[in-house]
Amino acid sequence: MPAHALSHTAGTTTYHFRDLKDLLAKATPLRSGDVLAGVAAATDEERAVAQMALAELPLVRFLDDAVVPYETDEITRLIIDGHDAAAFAPIRHLTVGDFRNWLLSDAVDGAALAAIAPGITPEMAAAVSKIMRNQDLILGAQKCRVVTAFRGTLGLPGRLSTRLQPNHPTDDAAGIAASLLDGLLYGSGDAVLGINPATDNVPQVVKLLTMLDEIIQRYAIPTQSCVLTHVTNTLQAMERGAPVDLVFQSIAGTEAANRSFGIDLTLLAEAQDAALSLGRGTVGSNVMYFETGQGSALSANAHHGLDQQTCEVRAYAVARQFKPLLVNSVVGFIGPEYLYDGKQIIRAGLEDHFCGKLLGLPMGCDVCYTNHAEADQNDMDVLLTLLAVAGCNFVMGVPGSDDIMLNYQSTSFHDALYARRALGLRPAPEFEAWLEKMQITVPGEVDGARHLTGELPPAFREALLRLS
């Protein structure tokens, strides 16, 4: 690494950075996880100096200086071996600071960003995000449109989708169905009907998948279902003939962290092939759903001395490999040890969304926090609004914002309606047409929400009577 990238002088003090990994960590906006890991800048001045040094670093340096050794990490090998030199060529001459200016320039649009996405490594994306203000992250992400499809088309301009999340602490079928009905009546569920099972075993996974599929088929809902179980459970469910739409898995940015999850790239490829072989999509064939979150590699003691945000963005290289329908950062779920308060959660959510979109991923966000974090729903309102402005593909729809199974706070069906109304956003087009057909929304209105007037759509009266 050239000398100017290892040291930088501010006033009478010269700061030295051991290597690229140290420079990236010291340049990261303050967060509790990096302090816990012992990699954060000691002072605000050191952080500012590190950001200035990082801005002067040539982008090509990231191709020559692996932050996790190539020989021992399959994620690094994926990043380096899969790098698209032709896509990188238009920005090859830039420094990190120049790259920021280029991204935000009026001459660069969504088509230009899509063209260079295969040439951007996660470390490049992480680096440029560290020298950007929140408004830069919003504007940069807004330019990126990543469209995916299965039974509905997600990520189109002017659209905001939701995952309907009807979790129940005992997987009670009536409780799940009641939450599903509630969410559908609020126009939620176009991204996925996704359940975190309380009882995580294959027979229960098959039971839940079958229930969701029966609902989708009965009411001809143009959406997809997913039970968020371990990928090996989903593979076994498919072997038993379960109606699997999407394969879910939590992923991280180092091989060691993924092994702590019980996965590797080969297993994910096997699952993707199995899901594709079912041919259940109607308008597309994106069959994978990934969740990530800053701090996961650190919590597994598998971060290799990296800051948590750089580790997080490396997970996006894993996701990108498998052309997913959905990716979301569960931004505040791990807890205040990693993102201490509302300010840190908001910043992390904007970083994750920007970096994922820059790398060509269909990014959503679980706008959330744990009850012992220094955050509240007002902070989540802020992040939800900023992400919606930034072009986020989807957010969560949780009854009352309170997930009673996972015990954390997220966004509600009503919150998603707020974002759609405030910004003139609409659901996925196929789902929007279904809402109108079912008389849940009024044709021509952004979200209609006819049920709020007390008019229950006829198609759902029978379901409500059964639940009662």
Short mmCIF file of C-alpha atoms in Angstrom, two decimals:
data_model
loop_
_atom_site.label_atom_id
_atom_site.label_comp_id
_atom_site.label_asym_id
_atom_site.label_seq_id
_atom_site.Cartn_x
_atom_site.Cartn_y
_atom_site.Cartn_z
CA MET A 1 0.00 0.00 0.00
CA PRO A 2 1.41 3.46 -0.83
CA ALA A 3 2.60 5.57 2.08
CA HIS A 4 -0.13 8.19 1.66
CA ALA A 5 -2.76 5.52 2.44
CA LEU A 6 -1.05 4.38 5.64
CA SER A 7 -0.51 7.72 7.29
CA HIS A 8 -2.13 11.11 7.31
CA THR A 9 -1.28 14.28 9.17
CA ALA A 10 -3.80 16.56 10.88
CA GLY A 11 -2.29 19.66 12.39
CA THR A 12 0.81 18.53 14.23
CA THR A 13 -0.33 14.92 14.63
CA THR A 14 0.42 12.16 12.16
CA TYR A 15 -1.88 9.13 12.28
CA HIS A 16 -0.62 5.76 11.13
CA PHE A 17 -2.86 2.91 9.94
CA ARG A 18 -1.44 -0.61 9.98
CA ASP A 19 -3.09 -1.84 6.81
CA LEU A 20 -6.19 -1.54 4.67
CA LYS A 21 -8.27 -3.41 7.23
CA ASP A 22 -7.25 -0.96 9.96
CA LEU A 23 -7.91 2.04 7.72
CA LEU A 24 -11.42 0.81 6.84
CA ALA A 25 -12.24 0.22 10.50
CA LYS A 26 -10.95 3.56 11.70
CA ALA A 27 -12.86 5.40 8.93
CA THR A 28 -16.21 3.86 9.92
CA PRO A 29 -18.79 6.12 11.59
CA LEU A 30 -19.01 5.32 15.29
CA ARG A 31 -20.87 2.18 16.30
CA SER A 32 -20.77 0.10 19.44
CA GLY A 33 -19.83 -3.16 17.72
CA ASP A 34 -16.54 -1.79 16.44
CA VAL A 35 -15.76 -0.44 19.89
CA LEU A 36 -16.54 -3.88 21.33
CA ALA A 37 -14.22 -5.47 18.76
CA GLY A 38 -11.43 -2.99 19.53
CA VAL A 39 -11.13 -1.80 15.95
CA ALA A 40 -12.85 1.62 16.12
CA ALA A 41 -11.09 4.97 15.92
CA ALA A 42 -10.08 6.23 19.37
CA THR A 43 -11.28 9.78 18.71
CA ASP A 44 -13.45 11.71 16.29
CA GLU A 45 -10.28 13.31 14.93
CA GLU A 46 -8.72 9.94 14.16
CA ARG A 47 -11.93 8.89 12.43
CA ALA A 48 -11.97 12.04 10.29
CA VAL A 49 -8.32 11.60 9.39
CA ALA A 50 -8.91 7.98 8.44
CA GLN A 51 -11.78 9.06 6.18
CA MET A 52 -9.51 11.59 4.47
CA ALA A 53 -6.84 8.92 3.96
CA LEU A 54 -9.42 6.48 2.66
CA ALA A 55 -10.73 9.06 0.19
CA GLU A 56 -7.25 9.23 -1.36
CA LEU A 57 -6.98 5.46 -1.80
CA PRO A 58 -7.14 4.16 -5.40
CA LEU A 59 -9.97 1.71 -6.05
CA VAL A 60 -7.53 -0.73 -7.68
CA ARG A 61 -5.92 -1.24 -4.26
CA PHE A 62 -8.92 -3.34 -3.22
CA LEU A 63 -8.10 -5.86 -5.96
CA ASP A 64 -4.55 -6.32 -4.68
CA ASP A 65 -4.99 -6.22 -0.90
CA ALA A 66 -7.46 -8.79 0.45
CA VAL A 67 -8.81 -7.89 3.89
CA VAL A 68 -9.45 -11.60 4.60
CA PRO A 69 -6.83 -14.01 3.16
CA TYR A 70 -7.67 -15.48 -0.24
CA GLU A 71 -6.21 -18.85 0.68
CA THR A 72 -8.42 -19.40 3.72
CA ASP A 73 -11.71 -17.72 2.87
CA GLU A 74 -14.10 -18.77 0.09
CA ILE A 75 -15.88 -15.41 0.20
CA THR A 76 -12.64 -13.63 -0.67
CA ARG A 77 -12.10 -16.12 -3.49
CA LEU A 78 -15.64 -15.50 -4.72
CA ILE A 79 -15.03 -11.74 -4.72
CA ILE A 80 -11.66 -11.85 -6.47
CA ASP A 81 -12.31 -14.68 -8.93
CA GLY A 82 -15.73 -13.33 -9.87
CA HIS A 83 -14.61 -9.74 -10.39
CA ASP A 84 -15.66 -8.32 -13.78
CA ALA A 85 -12.69 -6.34 -15.07
CA ALA A 86 -14.62 -4.99 -18.07
CA ALA A 87 -17.39 -3.59 -15.86
CA PHE A 88 -14.75 -2.06 -13.57
CA ALA A 89 -12.84 -0.38 -16.42
CA PRO A 90 -14.83 2.92 -16.47
CA ILE A 91 -14.01 3.61 -12.80
CA ARG A 92 -10.65 1.85 -12.56
CA HIS A 93 -8.72 5.12 -12.47
CA LEU A 94 -10.68 6.61 -9.57
CA THR A 95 -9.85 6.99 -5.91
CA VAL A 96 -12.47 6.27 -3.27
CA GLY A 97 -13.17 10.02 -3.02
CA ASP A 98 -13.42 10.36 -6.79
CA PHE A 99 -15.78 7.38 -6.81
CA ARG A 100 -18.09 9.13 -4.38
CA ASN A 101 -18.16 12.23 -6.57
CA TRP A 102 -18.79 10.11 -9.66
CA LEU A 103 -21.68 8.23 -8.03
CA LEU A 104 -23.41 11.46 -7.05
CA SER A 105 -22.82 13.32 -10.30
CA ASP A 106 -25.75 14.19 -12.55
CA ALA A 107 -24.09 12.35 -15.45
CA VAL A 108 -24.41 8.98 -13.68
CA ASP A 109 -27.83 7.32 -13.79
CA GLY A 110 -29.27 3.93 -12.96
CA ALA A 111 -28.12 2.37 -16.22
CA ALA A 112 -24.54 3.44 -15.59
CA LEU A 113 -24.63 2.05 -12.06
CA ALA A 114 -26.11 -1.26 -13.21
CA ALA A 115 -23.34 -1.55 -15.80
CA ILE A 116 -20.52 -1.16 -13.28
CA ALA A 117 -22.10 -3.23 -10.49
CA PRO A 118 -20.28 -6.48 -11.40
CA GLY A 119 -16.99 -4.57 -11.24
CA ILE A 120 -17.50 -3.23 -7.72
CA THR A 121 -16.17 -5.34 -4.88
CA PRO A 122 -17.85 -5.25 -1.47
CA GLU A 123 -14.82 -3.54 0.03
CA MET A 124 -15.04 -0.75 -2.56
CA ALA A 125 -18.72 -0.25 -1.75
CA ALA A 126 -18.05 -0.27 1.98
CA ALA A 127 -15.18 2.17 1.59
CA VAL A 128 -17.13 4.75 -0.40
CA SER A 129 -20.08 4.54 1.99
CA LYS A 130 -17.80 5.42 4.91
CA ILE A 131 -17.04 8.84 3.43
CA MET A 132 -20.66 9.62 2.52
CA ARG A 133 -23.23 11.55 4.51
CA ASN A 134 -26.69 10.11 5.01
CA GLN A 135 -28.09 12.22 2.18
CA ASP A 136 -25.38 10.84 -0.13
CA LEU A 137 -26.36 7.27 0.74
CA ILE A 138 -30.00 8.08 0.01
CA LEU A 139 -29.34 9.82 -3.32
CA GLY A 140 -26.89 7.15 -4.48
CA ALA A 141 -29.24 4.29 -3.64
CA GLN A 142 -32.19 6.06 -5.24
CA LYS A 143 -30.45 5.86 -8.60
CA CYS A 144 -30.15 2.07 -8.37
CA ARG A 145 -33.15 0.01 -9.43
CA VAL A 146 -32.85 -3.75 -9.02
CA VAL A 147 -35.90 -5.63 -10.35
CA THR A 148 -36.61 -9.27 -9.47
CA ALA A 149 -39.61 -11.53 -9.98
CA PHE A 150 -41.28 -14.78 -8.96
CA ARG A 151 -45.09 -14.46 -8.90
CA GLY A 152 -44.85 -10.69 -8.69
CA THR A 153 -42.40 -8.10 -9.99
CA LEU A 154 -40.48 -6.32 -7.23
CA GLY A 155 -38.26 -3.23 -7.25
CA LEU A 156 -39.92 -1.22 -10.00
CA PRO A 157 -39.84 2.60 -9.74
CA GLY A 158 -42.61 4.07 -7.62
CA ARG A 159 -43.21 0.82 -5.76
CA LEU A 160 -42.67 -0.24 -2.15
CA SER A 161 -43.33 -3.87 -1.25
CA THR A 162 -43.75 -5.58 2.10
CA ARG A 163 -43.03 -8.92 3.67
CA LEU A 164 -46.13 -9.99 5.57
CA GLN A 165 -44.65 -11.53 8.73
CA PRO A 166 -47.39 -13.43 10.64
CA ASN A 167 -45.15 -15.04 13.28
CA HIS A 168 -46.78 -16.78 16.23
CA PRO A 169 -45.06 -17.95 19.47
CA THR A 170 -46.59 -21.43 19.16
CA ASP A 171 -47.06 -21.58 15.37
CA ASP A 172 -50.81 -21.66 15.97
CA ALA A 173 -52.56 -21.95 12.62
CA ALA A 174 -55.49 -19.72 13.58
CA GLY A 175 -53.15 -17.04 14.95
CA ILE A 176 -51.03 -17.09 11.80
CA ALA A 177 -54.12 -16.97 9.58
CA ALA A 178 -55.54 -14.02 11.53
CA SER A 179 -52.31 -12.07 11.05
CA LEU A 180 -52.27 -12.98 7.36
CA LEU A 181 -55.84 -11.77 6.90
CA ASP A 182 -55.06 -8.55 8.75
CA GLY A 183 -51.98 -7.91 6.65
CA LEU A 184 -53.67 -8.63 3.34
CA LEU A 185 -56.46 -6.21 4.22
CA TYR A 186 -53.78 -3.55 4.74
CA GLY A 187 -52.29 -4.29 1.31
CA SER A 188 -49.28 -6.08 2.76
CA GLY A 189 -47.56 -9.21 1.45
CA ASP A 190 -46.46 -8.55 -2.12
CA ALA A 191 -42.79 -9.27 -1.37
CA VAL A 192 -43.45 -12.53 0.48
CA LEU A 193 -45.64 -14.22 3.06
CA GLY A 194 -42.79 -15.13 5.38
CA ILE A 195 -42.99 -17.00 8.69
CA ASN A 196 -40.21 -17.47 11.24
CA PRO A 197 -41.19 -20.86 12.71
CA ALA A 198 -41.26 -21.18 16.48
CA THR A 199 -40.75 -24.93 16.16
CA ASP A 200 -37.90 -25.34 13.70
CA ASN A 201 -38.13 -28.93 12.46
CA VAL A 202 -38.89 -30.37 9.05
CA PRO A 203 -42.46 -31.66 9.73
CA GLN A 204 -43.44 -28.25 11.10
CA VAL A 205 -41.82 -26.49 8.15
CA VAL A 206 -43.79 -28.69 5.75
CA LYS A 207 -47.01 -27.98 7.65
CA LEU A 208 -46.49 -24.20 7.52
CA LEU A 209 -45.48 -24.23 3.85
CA THR A 210 -48.57 -26.23 2.98
CA MET A 211 -50.82 -23.84 4.89
CA LEU A 212 -49.34 -20.79 3.16
CA ASP A 213 -49.58 -22.42 -0.25
CA GLU A 214 -53.24 -23.31 0.30
CA ILE A 215 -54.01 -19.67 1.13
CA ILE A 216 -52.12 -18.40 -1.92
CA GLN A 217 -53.86 -20.90 -4.20
CA ARG A 218 -57.34 -20.45 -2.67
CA TYR A 219 -57.34 -16.70 -3.20
CA ALA A 220 -55.03 -16.68 -6.27
CA ILE A 221 -52.66 -14.23 -4.58
CA PRO A 222 -49.76 -13.21 -6.85
CA THR A 223 -47.14 -13.53 -4.14
CA GLN A 224 -44.72 -16.12 -2.80
CA SER A 225 -44.35 -17.89 0.51
CA CYS A 226 -41.33 -18.72 2.63
CA VAL A 227 -40.70 -20.41 5.96
CA LEU A 228 -37.50 -18.90 7.30
CA THR A 229 -35.83 -22.10 8.42
CA HIS A 230 -32.29 -23.38 7.90
CA VAL A 231 -31.50 -24.20 4.29
CA THR A 232 -30.98 -27.88 5.13
CA ASN A 233 -34.53 -28.05 6.49
CA THR A 234 -35.85 -26.51 3.29
CA LEU A 235 -33.93 -29.06 1.21
CA GLN A 236 -35.49 -31.88 3.24
CA ALA A 237 -38.92 -30.26 2.89
CA MET A 238 -38.51 -30.20 -0.89
CA GLU A 239 -37.51 -33.88 -0.82
CA ARG A 240 -40.81 -34.57 0.97
CA GLY A 241 -42.76 -32.76 -1.73
CA ALA A 242 -43.45 -29.53 0.18
CA PRO A 243 -44.60 -26.52 -1.89
CA VAL A 244 -41.41 -24.44 -1.56
CA ASP A 245 -41.39 -21.09 -3.35
CA LEU A 246 -38.31 -19.41 -1.85
CA VAL A 247 -35.25 -20.81 -0.10
CA PHE A 248 -34.25 -18.74 2.92
CA GLN A 249 -30.90 -18.45 4.66
CA SER A 250 -29.08 -16.01 6.92
CA ILE A 251 -25.65 -15.26 5.49
CA ALA A 252 -22.49 -13.46 6.60
CA GLY A 253 -19.37 -12.02 5.04
CA THR A 254 -16.68 -14.52 5.99
CA GLU A 255 -16.36 -18.26 5.44
CA ALA A 256 -15.92 -18.80 9.17
CA ALA A 257 -19.10 -16.89 10.02
CA ASN A 258 -21.09 -18.82 7.42
CA ARG A 259 -19.75 -22.09 8.76
CA SER A 260 -21.02 -21.05 12.18
CA PHE A 261 -24.43 -20.84 10.47
CA GLY A 262 -23.90 -24.33 9.08
CA ILE A 263 -23.62 -23.25 5.45
CA ASP A 264 -21.17 -22.76 2.63
CA LEU A 265 -21.42 -21.71 -1.01
CA THR A 266 -21.81 -25.28 -2.24
CA LEU A 267 -24.83 -25.89 -0.01
CA LEU A 268 -26.49 -22.66 -1.14
CA ALA A 269 -25.95 -23.62 -4.79
CA GLU A 270 -27.54 -27.02 -4.14
CA ALA A 271 -30.58 -25.39 -2.58
CA GLN A 272 -30.94 -22.89 -5.42
CA ASP A 273 -30.82 -25.68 -8.01
CA ALA A 274 -33.43 -27.67 -6.10
CA ALA A 275 -35.82 -24.71 -5.87
CA LEU A 276 -35.37 -23.83 -9.54
CA SER A 277 -36.19 -27.42 -10.51
CA LEU A 278 -39.67 -27.00 -8.99
CA GLY A 279 -40.55 -24.28 -11.51
CA ARG A 280 -43.11 -22.60 -9.24
CA GLY A 281 -42.56 -19.02 -10.41
CA THR A 282 -45.00 -17.50 -12.88
CA VAL A 283 -43.36 -14.21 -13.93
CA GLY A 284 -39.76 -14.89 -12.87
CA SER A 285 -37.33 -17.40 -11.39
CA ASN A 286 -35.54 -15.62 -8.53
CA VAL A 287 -35.89 -18.25 -5.78
CA MET A 288 -33.55 -17.19 -2.96
CA TYR A 289 -34.20 -15.01 0.09
CA PHE A 290 -31.27 -13.87 2.23
CA GLU A 291 -31.09 -11.96 5.50
CA THR A 292 -28.01 -10.25 6.86
CA GLY A 293 -27.12 -7.88 9.68
CA GLN A 294 -24.16 -5.87 10.92
CA GLY A 295 -22.46 -7.66 13.80
CA SER A 296 -23.18 -11.26 12.79
CA ALA A 297 -19.54 -12.08 12.00
CA LEU A 298 -18.35 -10.41 15.21
CA SER A 299 -20.90 -12.30 17.30
CA ALA A 300 -19.51 -15.54 15.81
CA ASN A 301 -15.92 -14.41 16.52
CA ALA A 302 -15.35 -14.75 12.78
CA HIS A 303 -14.72 -11.15 11.71
CA HIS A 304 -10.93 -11.42 11.16
CA GLY A 305 -10.41 -7.99 12.73
CA LEU A 306 -12.66 -6.28 10.19
CA ASP A 307 -15.18 -3.62 11.12
CA GLN A 308 -18.73 -4.90 11.15
CA GLN A 309 -19.95 -2.85 8.21
CA THR A 310 -17.25 -4.12 5.87
CA CYS A 311 -18.07 -7.68 6.99
CA GLU A 312 -21.74 -6.98 6.29
CA VAL A 313 -21.10 -5.78 2.75
CA ARG A 314 -18.96 -8.86 2.03
CA ALA A 315 -22.12 -10.90 2.73
CA TYR A 316 -23.67 -9.16 -0.27
CA ALA A 317 -21.11 -10.89 -2.50
CA VAL A 318 -22.59 -14.19 -1.32
CA ALA A 319 -26.13 -12.97 -2.03
CA ARG A 320 -25.19 -11.60 -5.46
CA GLN A 321 -23.90 -15.00 -6.52
CA PHE A 322 -27.37 -16.55 -6.24
CA LYS A 323 -29.59 -13.93 -7.94
CA PRO A 324 -32.07 -13.63 -5.04
CA LEU A 325 -35.63 -12.36 -5.15
CA LEU A 326 -35.13 -10.65 -1.79
CA VAL A 327 -32.27 -9.53 0.44
CA ASN A 328 -32.73 -7.59 3.63
CA SER A 329 -30.60 -6.32 6.44
CA VAL A 330 -32.22 -7.01 9.81
CA VAL A 331 -30.57 -3.83 10.86
CA GLY A 332 -31.16 -3.49 14.61
CA PHE A 333 -32.01 -7.07 15.53
CA ILE A 334 -28.72 -8.23 17.08
CA GLY A 335 -28.84 -5.58 19.79
CA PRO A 336 -27.18 -2.49 21.26
CA GLU A 337 -23.83 -4.26 21.65
CA TYR A 338 -23.50 -3.79 17.87
CA LEU A 339 -25.71 -0.79 17.09
CA TYR A 340 -26.21 1.12 20.31
CA ASP A 341 -28.98 3.61 19.61
CA GLY A 342 -31.39 5.01 17.05
CA LYS A 343 -28.71 7.14 15.41
CA GLN A 344 -26.43 4.15 14.81
CA ILE A 345 -29.32 1.99 13.57
CA ILE A 346 -30.44 4.67 11.11
CA ARG A 347 -26.93 5.10 9.75
CA ALA A 348 -26.40 1.35 9.42
CA GLY A 349 -29.70 0.86 7.63
CA LEU A 350 -28.85 3.50 5.05
CA GLU A 351 -25.35 2.06 4.57
CA ASP A 352 -26.62 -1.48 4.08
CA HIS A 353 -29.28 -0.43 1.60
CA PHE A 354 -26.89 1.75 -0.41
CA CYS A 355 -24.10 -0.83 -0.55
CA GLY A 356 -26.46 -3.65 -1.47
CA LYS A 357 -28.07 -1.67 -4.26
CA LEU A 358 -24.67 -0.55 -5.54
CA LEU A 359 -23.64 -4.20 -5.83
CA GLY A 360 -26.82 -4.99 -7.78
CA LEU A 361 -28.96 -6.53 -5.05
CA PRO A 362 -32.74 -6.21 -4.49
CA MET A 363 -32.33 -4.69 -1.03
CA GLY A 364 -34.99 -4.38 1.60
CA CYS A 365 -34.67 -3.65 5.29
CA ASP A 366 -36.17 -4.90 8.50
CA VAL A 367 -36.42 -1.50 10.19
CA CYS A 368 -36.14 -2.79 13.74
CA TYR A 369 -34.64 -2.63 17.21
CA THR A 370 -34.50 -4.75 20.34
CA ASN A 371 -36.24 -3.60 23.50
CA HIS A 372 -32.98 -2.97 25.37
CA ALA A 373 -31.54 -0.65 22.69
CA GLU A 374 -31.59 3.13 23.06
CA ALA A 375 -34.15 3.46 20.27
CA ASP A 376 -37.90 3.77 19.80
CA GLN A 377 -40.56 3.81 17.09
CA ASN A 378 -39.84 7.44 16.26
CA ASP A 379 -36.34 6.38 15.22
CA MET A 380 -37.89 3.64 13.10
CA ASP A 381 -40.25 6.18 11.50
CA VAL A 382 -37.22 8.20 10.47
CA LEU A 383 -35.36 5.22 9.01
CA LEU A 384 -38.48 3.90 7.24
CA THR A 385 -39.06 7.28 5.63
CA LEU A 386 -35.44 7.69 4.55
CA LEU A 387 -35.31 4.18 3.09
CA ALA A 388 -38.56 4.70 1.20
CA VAL A 389 -37.13 7.90 -0.29
CA ALA A 390 -33.95 5.98 -1.16
CA GLY A 391 -35.92 3.42 -3.20
CA CYS A 392 -35.88 0.49 -0.78
CA ASN A 393 -37.44 -2.58 -2.41
CA PHE A 394 -39.37 -3.80 0.63
CA VAL A 395 -39.88 -3.52 4.38
CA MET A 396 -41.53 -5.72 6.99
CA GLY A 397 -45.20 -5.85 7.88
CA VAL A 398 -45.58 -7.10 11.46
CA PRO A 399 -48.89 -6.95 13.37
CA GLY A 400 -48.69 -3.91 15.64
CA SER A 401 -44.96 -3.53 14.90
CA ASP A 402 -44.31 -6.03 17.72
CA ASP A 403 -43.07 -9.48 16.77
CA ILE A 404 -44.37 -11.57 19.68
CA MET A 405 -42.36 -14.62 18.62
CA LEU A 406 -38.96 -13.05 17.97
CA ASN A 407 -39.46 -10.38 20.68
CA TYR A 408 -38.33 -7.29 18.81
CA GLN A 409 -39.90 -4.15 17.35
CA SER A 410 -40.24 -3.69 13.61
CA THR A 411 -42.62 -1.94 11.20
CA SER A 412 -46.36 -2.57 11.02
CA PHE A 413 -48.86 -2.89 8.19
CA HIS A 414 -49.95 0.65 9.01
CA ASP A 415 -46.34 1.91 8.80
CA ALA A 416 -46.04 0.60 5.26
CA LEU A 417 -49.29 2.32 4.31
CA TYR A 418 -47.91 5.55 5.74
CA ALA A 419 -44.80 5.32 3.58
CA ARG A 420 -46.84 4.55 0.46
CA ARG A 421 -49.24 7.42 1.08
CA ALA A 422 -46.61 9.98 2.06
CA LEU A 423 -44.46 9.29 -0.98
CA GLY A 424 -47.04 8.17 -3.54
CA LEU A 425 -45.70 4.60 -3.68
CA ARG A 426 -47.65 1.49 -4.69
CA PRO A 427 -47.39 -2.28 -4.25
CA ALA A 428 -46.01 -4.61 -6.91
CA PRO A 429 -48.18 -4.32 -10.04
CA GLU A 430 -49.53 -7.88 -10.00
CA PHE A 431 -50.40 -7.59 -6.31
CA GLU A 432 -51.95 -4.16 -6.82
CA ALA A 433 -54.25 -5.58 -9.48
CA TRP A 434 -55.21 -8.42 -7.11
CA LEU A 435 -56.01 -5.95 -4.30
CA GLU A 436 -58.38 -4.13 -6.65
CA LYS A 437 -59.95 -7.36 -7.87
CA MET A 438 -60.58 -8.46 -4.27
CA GLN A 439 -62.08 -5.04 -3.47
CA ILE A 440 -59.46 -4.41 -0.81
CA THR A 441 -58.35 -1.24 -2.54
CA VAL A 442 -60.14 1.19 -4.80
CA PRO A 443 -58.92 1.31 -8.41
CA GLY A 444 -56.90 4.42 -9.13
CA GLU A 445 -55.98 5.11 -5.51
CA VAL A 446 -52.48 4.61 -4.18
CA ASP A 447 -53.42 2.15 -1.46
CA GLY A 448 -57.21 2.41 -1.12
CA ALA A 449 -57.46 0.44 2.14
CA ARG A 450 -61.21 0.02 1.72
CA HIS A 451 -61.37 -2.13 4.88
CA LEU A 452 -60.68 0.96 6.99
CA THR A 453 -64.18 2.17 6.13
CA GLY A 454 -65.70 -1.01 7.55
CA GLU A 455 -66.37 -2.67 4.19
CA LEU A 456 -64.97 -6.18 4.37
CA PRO A 457 -64.26 -7.63 0.91
CA PRO A 458 -66.74 -10.45 0.22
CA ALA A 459 -63.97 -12.92 -0.60
CA PHE A 460 -62.66 -12.68 2.96
CA ARG A 461 -65.93 -12.89 4.87
CA GLU A 462 -65.83 -16.68 4.97
CA ALA A 463 -62.25 -16.65 6.25
CA LEU A 464 -63.10 -14.17 8.99
CA LEU A 465 -66.07 -16.24 10.10
CA ARG A 466 -63.90 -19.35 10.34
CA LEU A 467 -61.34 -17.52 12.48
CA SER A 468 -63.99 -16.16 14.80
#
